[in-house]
């Protein structure tokens, strides 16, 4: 049984689903952050797999862009989480509701 | 002079505006003198301007001030001819006397100046009505006199009955105006203009008999409203709630005669519709008789005169219906004098009796109020048709002209004779109950003669009531020659008096009727005052309870309909729909409220489910 691109797609879908469930079910901001990373990388996996399948470079190029954006996001996001944690001694998103209308 | 006839309207209008603006500062009695002066100046101007008509046949003047509604053929146009001159002289002449009288009568009223504002405004409106050169201007005046009549009837508006009477007059007149307005619309549809000269000149070419009949009958509806004829007369007795000078000026001498003037003015149209003439005369005769019977039973001195006015207006309608326009306007003139005199005399009595109007509580006043008594006696004999006072000549001319038509008109003539007898009877009853016999005054009432500002107009009017008849006797019909050009201009055929010895016999019959009425009245009332309180007297006194019938037949259903519309259709139907929509939105909101949890994560589920759903949908479409 050879590993065809379809399997990569299924793996990416499973990873994405795990990430999405993490976002929706967990309350800890740090864990949610990790789930976002999981979803981003699930998408990256589809890009790479599709690029390989089609024999083009665009897929891999897109992945590089996504990684850059993700890195920048991690910097900002982690900084916010650390700042909030210092101030509130919690990372639960349900308690961070000051901006609710 | 005739080219500037608008000055006659402008003078009282200026007086009205001045006393509206500065009335409080002018105070009593200056505001009254201001009002009286403007009307007197208008009278003098009108008198000088009409000299050329007195001198002989002169061309009428048409004055065009400015275009107003050109598409309707309605401009600010005024017509100065013998008919409008007659009306103008009556309005300003009697108006001046009544303004003078009011200065005494309204003494001490806290809205003294405002009274003269309204009174001047009325005179200006009435002059607009009679001087207009087209039906549009006439309608403007028609509505303005209705407004001023309303303002003056409910002048003492803190009295609920006065406020109600004002409303009643306004609303009943509105019914008449409705017919009048439709008549004007048909005139415009037929002629394309409302100008008298066009309409009357082309009438015989443009109109067929059915259209002419429709127009004239609709005009009659308007006239019946303004001139208090069957079935729209019910407002006039209630209008007696107004101050007595108002009753004299508006509800006896001038405004109520507007219907007669209008029919006389529209004579060329009535000529084309013989049926309408008969209807007008019949309405007039029936009104004359009905109102006379009601007048017989009244206890309130002013209500006697109110029903008497309705009855006399009936005579005028009889005249103009019989194409005896000159006789109708002649009776309008003499009636203006003697009925204004009667009202002012009654006002003087009420004034002297400290506001008492019930004749049961009068009696024996002739010694206390000699001038009032003497002058009213002249008017009493004049309205009873006693030779040679003015009422005799004018009433007789009407009856003779009606008689001359023959056939069914003889019935109307008979009604006229019966009414003449009843008129003499109820006027005698009023005079005897008021001035003769024992005094039946309430304690603490000390009757006294009125001040000279009130008695001078009485004396002048008494002179006019006595001698005005001589301007148009069968031997010297100068008033007829004066008015003839108005009708000759449009080739209107006038009724004429019977020839030979007949007029003498007719005059004797009506004299006999009047004399019999007076004699019976004196016999019945001079010794003891009959109680007159049993069933039939009470019914007649309340005007056959016509007000109740109208109330039950017309007002009540109308009220029920509007209540149904307000409390069922509107409150439940229309409001129900509006409130229902609001309530539904609110209920749906309540149902959907739980979705808005405030947790981002639950919205995230929505986003996820939605995007997965879209994805699935796209994929099933592609595959």
Short mmCIF file of C-alpha atoms in Angstrom, two decimals, chain B residues 16-232:
data_model
loop_
_atom_site.label_atom_id
_atom_site.label_comp_id
_atom_site.label_asym_id
_atom_site.label_seq_id
_atom_site.Cartn_x
_atom_site.Cartn_y
_atom_site.Cartn_z
CA UNK B 16 -61.19 95.00 12.14
CA UNK B 17 -57.40 94.79 11.87
CA UNK B 18 -56.90 98.00 13.84
CA UNK B 19 -59.12 96.91 16.70
CA UNK B 20 -57.52 93.46 16.62
CA UNK B 21 -54.07 95.01 16.99
CA UNK B 22 -54.76 98.01 19.21
CA UNK B 23 -58.19 97.16 20.66
CA UNK B 24 -56.95 96.65 24.22
CA UNK B 25 -55.07 99.96 24.14
CA UNK B 26 -57.99 101.88 22.62
CA UNK B 27 -60.28 100.45 25.26
CA UNK B 28 -63.93 101.19 25.76
CA UNK B 29 -65.65 103.00 24.09
CA UNK B 30 -62.99 104.16 21.57
CA UNK B 31 -62.72 100.74 19.93
CA UNK B 32 -66.47 100.79 19.38
CA UNK B 33 -66.42 104.24 17.85
CA UNK B 34 -63.57 103.17 15.57
CA UNK B 35 -65.64 100.21 14.34
CA UNK B 36 -68.76 102.32 13.88
CA UNK B 37 -66.83 105.03 12.04
CA UNK B 38 -65.30 102.69 9.48
CA UNK B 39 -68.70 101.18 8.68
CA UNK B 40 -70.30 104.62 8.54
CA UNK B 41 -67.62 105.83 6.12
CA UNK B 42 -68.22 102.74 3.98
CA UNK B 43 -71.93 103.59 4.00
CA UNK B 44 -71.26 107.16 2.91
CA UNK B 45 -68.95 106.01 0.12
CA UNK B 46 -71.50 103.47 -1.07
CA UNK B 47 -74.23 106.10 -0.95
CA UNK B 48 -72.27 108.53 -3.10
CA UNK B 49 -71.22 105.74 -5.48
CA UNK B 50 -74.82 104.66 -5.97
CA UNK B 51 -76.09 108.16 -6.76
CA UNK B 52 -75.74 107.47 -10.47
CA UNK B 53 -78.13 104.52 -10.15
CA UNK B 54 -80.67 106.70 -8.34
CA UNK B 55 -80.38 109.25 -11.12
CA UNK B 56 -81.48 106.80 -13.76
CA UNK B 57 -80.20 104.01 -15.94
CA UNK B 58 -76.44 103.89 -15.51
CA UNK B 59 -73.98 101.25 -16.60
CA UNK B 60 -72.80 98.89 -13.86
CA UNK B 61 -69.10 99.03 -12.98
CA UNK B 62 -66.85 95.99 -13.03
CA UNK B 63 -63.59 96.35 -11.14
CA UNK B 64 -60.69 94.01 -11.71
CA UNK B 65 -58.10 94.23 -8.94
CA UNK B 66 -55.85 91.26 -9.69
CA UNK B 67 -55.93 87.71 -11.04
CA UNK B 68 -56.42 85.14 -8.38
CA UNK B 69 -57.20 81.76 -9.91
CA UNK B 70 -57.17 82.49 -13.65
CA UNK B 71 -57.89 78.87 -14.60
CA UNK B 72 -61.20 79.09 -12.73
CA UNK B 73 -62.00 82.51 -14.15
CA UNK B 74 -61.82 83.77 -10.58
CA UNK B 75 -60.14 87.12 -10.10
CA UNK B 76 -60.52 89.73 -7.41
CA UNK B 77 -63.37 91.19 -9.44
CA UNK B 78 -66.14 93.32 -8.04
CA UNK B 79 -69.46 94.30 -9.52
CA UNK B 80 -71.21 97.53 -8.69
CA UNK B 81 -74.76 97.41 -9.97
CA UNK B 82 -78.11 98.38 -8.41
CA UNK B 83 -78.53 94.97 -6.73
CA UNK B 84 -75.13 94.96 -5.07
CA UNK B 85 -75.62 98.64 -4.26
CA UNK B 86 -78.89 97.85 -2.49
CA UNK B 87 -77.27 95.09 -0.47
CA UNK B 88 -74.23 97.24 0.33
CA UNK B 89 -76.40 100.10 1.55
CA UNK B 90 -78.45 97.76 3.76
CA UNK B 91 -75.36 96.10 5.19
CA UNK B 92 -73.41 99.26 5.92
CA UNK B 93 -76.47 101.34 6.88
CA UNK B 94 -78.02 98.87 9.31
CA UNK B 95 -74.47 97.86 10.25
CA UNK B 96 -73.61 101.41 11.33
CA UNK B 97 -76.71 101.66 13.52
CA UNK B 98 -76.01 98.28 15.11
CA UNK B 99 -72.37 99.19 15.73
CA UNK B 100 -73.57 102.31 17.54
CA UNK B 101 -76.10 100.30 19.50
CA UNK B 102 -73.44 97.74 20.45
CA UNK B 103 -71.34 100.44 22.12
CA UNK B 104 -74.12 100.74 24.67
CA UNK B 105 -75.10 97.09 24.72
CA UNK B 106 -71.62 95.64 25.16
CA UNK B 107 -70.76 98.19 27.86
CA UNK B 108 -68.64 96.56 30.54
CA UNK B 109 -67.89 93.38 28.58
CA UNK B 110 -64.29 92.42 29.12
CA UNK B 111 -63.82 91.56 25.43
CA UNK B 112 -65.40 94.81 24.25
CA UNK B 113 -62.79 95.58 21.57
CA UNK B 114 -62.73 92.01 20.29
CA UNK B 115 -66.48 92.19 19.73
CA UNK B 116 -66.01 95.08 17.36
CA UNK B 117 -63.17 93.29 15.62
CA UNK B 118 -65.52 90.43 14.81
CA UNK B 119 -68.39 92.74 13.91
CA UNK B 120 -66.23 94.75 11.47
CA UNK B 121 -64.82 91.54 10.06
CA UNK B 122 -68.36 90.34 9.47
CA UNK B 123 -69.31 93.53 7.62
CA UNK B 124 -66.23 93.22 5.38
CA UNK B 125 -66.99 89.55 4.65
CA UNK B 126 -70.60 90.26 3.85
CA UNK B 127 -69.56 93.04 1.47
CA UNK B 128 -67.19 90.62 -0.27
CA UNK B 129 -70.13 88.27 -0.70
CA UNK B 130 -72.44 90.83 -2.28
CA UNK B 131 -69.86 92.77 -4.28
CA UNK B 132 -68.07 89.82 -5.90
CA UNK B 133 -68.29 89.62 -9.69
CA UNK B 134 -68.00 85.84 -9.85
CA UNK B 135 -69.21 82.84 -7.93
CA UNK B 136 -65.70 82.27 -6.58
CA UNK B 137 -65.56 85.59 -4.74
CA UNK B 138 -69.13 85.07 -3.63
CA UNK B 139 -68.11 81.72 -2.16
CA UNK B 140 -65.19 83.33 -0.34
CA UNK B 141 -67.56 85.87 1.22
CA UNK B 142 -70.06 83.07 1.85
CA UNK B 143 -67.53 81.16 3.95
CA UNK B 144 -66.15 84.24 5.69
CA UNK B 145 -69.59 85.32 6.90
CA UNK B 146 -70.07 81.75 8.13
CA UNK B 147 -66.84 82.07 10.08
CA UNK B 148 -67.70 85.44 11.59
CA UNK B 149 -71.19 84.19 12.40
CA UNK B 150 -69.58 81.29 14.27
CA UNK B 151 -67.21 83.61 16.12
CA UNK B 152 -70.03 85.94 17.15
CA UNK B 153 -72.60 83.31 18.14
CA UNK B 154 -70.08 81.74 20.47
CA UNK B 155 -68.75 85.13 21.54
CA UNK B 156 -69.53 84.25 25.17
CA UNK B 157 -67.86 80.91 24.69
CA UNK B 158 -67.53 80.17 28.40
CA UNK B 159 -71.26 79.43 28.31
CA UNK B 160 -71.50 75.83 27.03
CA UNK B 161 -74.78 76.48 25.22
CA UNK B 162 -73.23 79.37 23.30
CA UNK B 163 -70.23 77.29 22.27
CA UNK B 164 -72.54 74.47 21.16
CA UNK B 165 -74.78 76.89 19.23
CA UNK B 166 -71.77 78.28 17.35
CA UNK B 167 -70.68 74.80 16.36
CA UNK B 168 -74.18 73.86 15.30
CA UNK B 169 -74.50 76.91 13.07
CA UNK B 170 -71.14 76.18 11.49
CA UNK B 171 -71.82 72.50 10.85
CA UNK B 172 -75.36 72.94 9.53
CA UNK B 173 -74.07 75.65 7.19
CA UNK B 174 -71.36 73.28 6.03
CA UNK B 175 -74.06 70.88 4.79
CA UNK B 176 -75.55 73.70 2.72
CA UNK B 177 -72.13 74.76 1.45
CA UNK B 178 -71.59 71.24 0.22
CA UNK B 179 -74.52 71.60 -2.19
CA UNK B 180 -73.47 75.13 -3.13
CA UNK B 181 -69.96 73.98 -3.96
CA UNK B 182 -71.16 71.11 -6.17
CA UNK B 183 -73.42 73.61 -7.93
CA UNK B 184 -70.40 75.83 -8.60
CA UNK B 185 -68.47 72.85 -9.94
CA UNK B 186 -71.24 72.07 -12.43
CA UNK B 187 -71.31 75.75 -13.46
CA UNK B 188 -67.58 75.64 -14.05
CA UNK B 189 -67.81 72.34 -15.92
CA UNK B 190 -70.49 73.81 -18.19
CA UNK B 191 -69.06 77.29 -18.78
CA UNK B 192 -65.35 77.00 -18.03
CA UNK B 193 -65.56 80.11 -15.85
CA UNK B 194 -67.33 81.35 -12.76
CA UNK B 195 -67.66 84.98 -13.84
CA UNK B 196 -71.24 86.30 -13.67
CA UNK B 197 -71.15 88.16 -16.95
CA UNK B 198 -69.99 85.11 -18.92
CA UNK B 199 -72.20 82.61 -17.15
CA UNK B 200 -75.38 84.67 -17.35
CA UNK B 201 -74.86 85.83 -20.92
CA UNK B 202 -74.21 82.34 -22.26
CA UNK B 203 -76.61 80.53 -19.95
CA UNK B 204 -79.43 80.12 -22.45
CA UNK B 205 -77.01 78.82 -25.11
CA UNK B 206 -74.95 76.47 -22.96
CA UNK B 207 -77.36 74.96 -20.48
CA UNK B 208 -80.09 72.45 -21.16
CA UNK B 209 -83.00 72.29 -18.75
CA UNK B 210 -81.81 69.28 -16.68
CA UNK B 211 -78.37 70.84 -16.08
CA UNK B 212 -79.91 74.19 -15.21
CA UNK B 213 -82.28 72.43 -12.82
CA UNK B 214 -79.42 70.54 -11.17
CA UNK B 215 -77.35 73.72 -10.75
CA UNK B 216 -80.20 75.77 -9.37
CA UNK B 217 -81.36 73.07 -6.96
CA UNK B 218 -77.82 72.66 -5.63
CA UNK B 219 -77.56 76.43 -5.22
CA UNK B 220 -80.84 76.23 -3.33
CA UNK B 221 -79.25 73.73 -0.90
CA UNK B 222 -76.57 76.33 -0.18
CA UNK B 223 -79.14 79.09 0.14
CA UNK B 224 -81.27 76.96 2.48
CA UNK B 225 -78.29 76.51 4.77
CA UNK B 226 -77.31 80.17 4.93
CA UNK B 227 -80.87 81.54 4.95
CA UNK B 228 -82.24 78.98 7.42
CA UNK B 229 -84.86 77.28 5.25
CA UNK B 230 -86.30 73.77 5.57
CA UNK B 231 -84.56 71.45 6.27
CA UNK B 232 -81.48 73.39 7.42
#
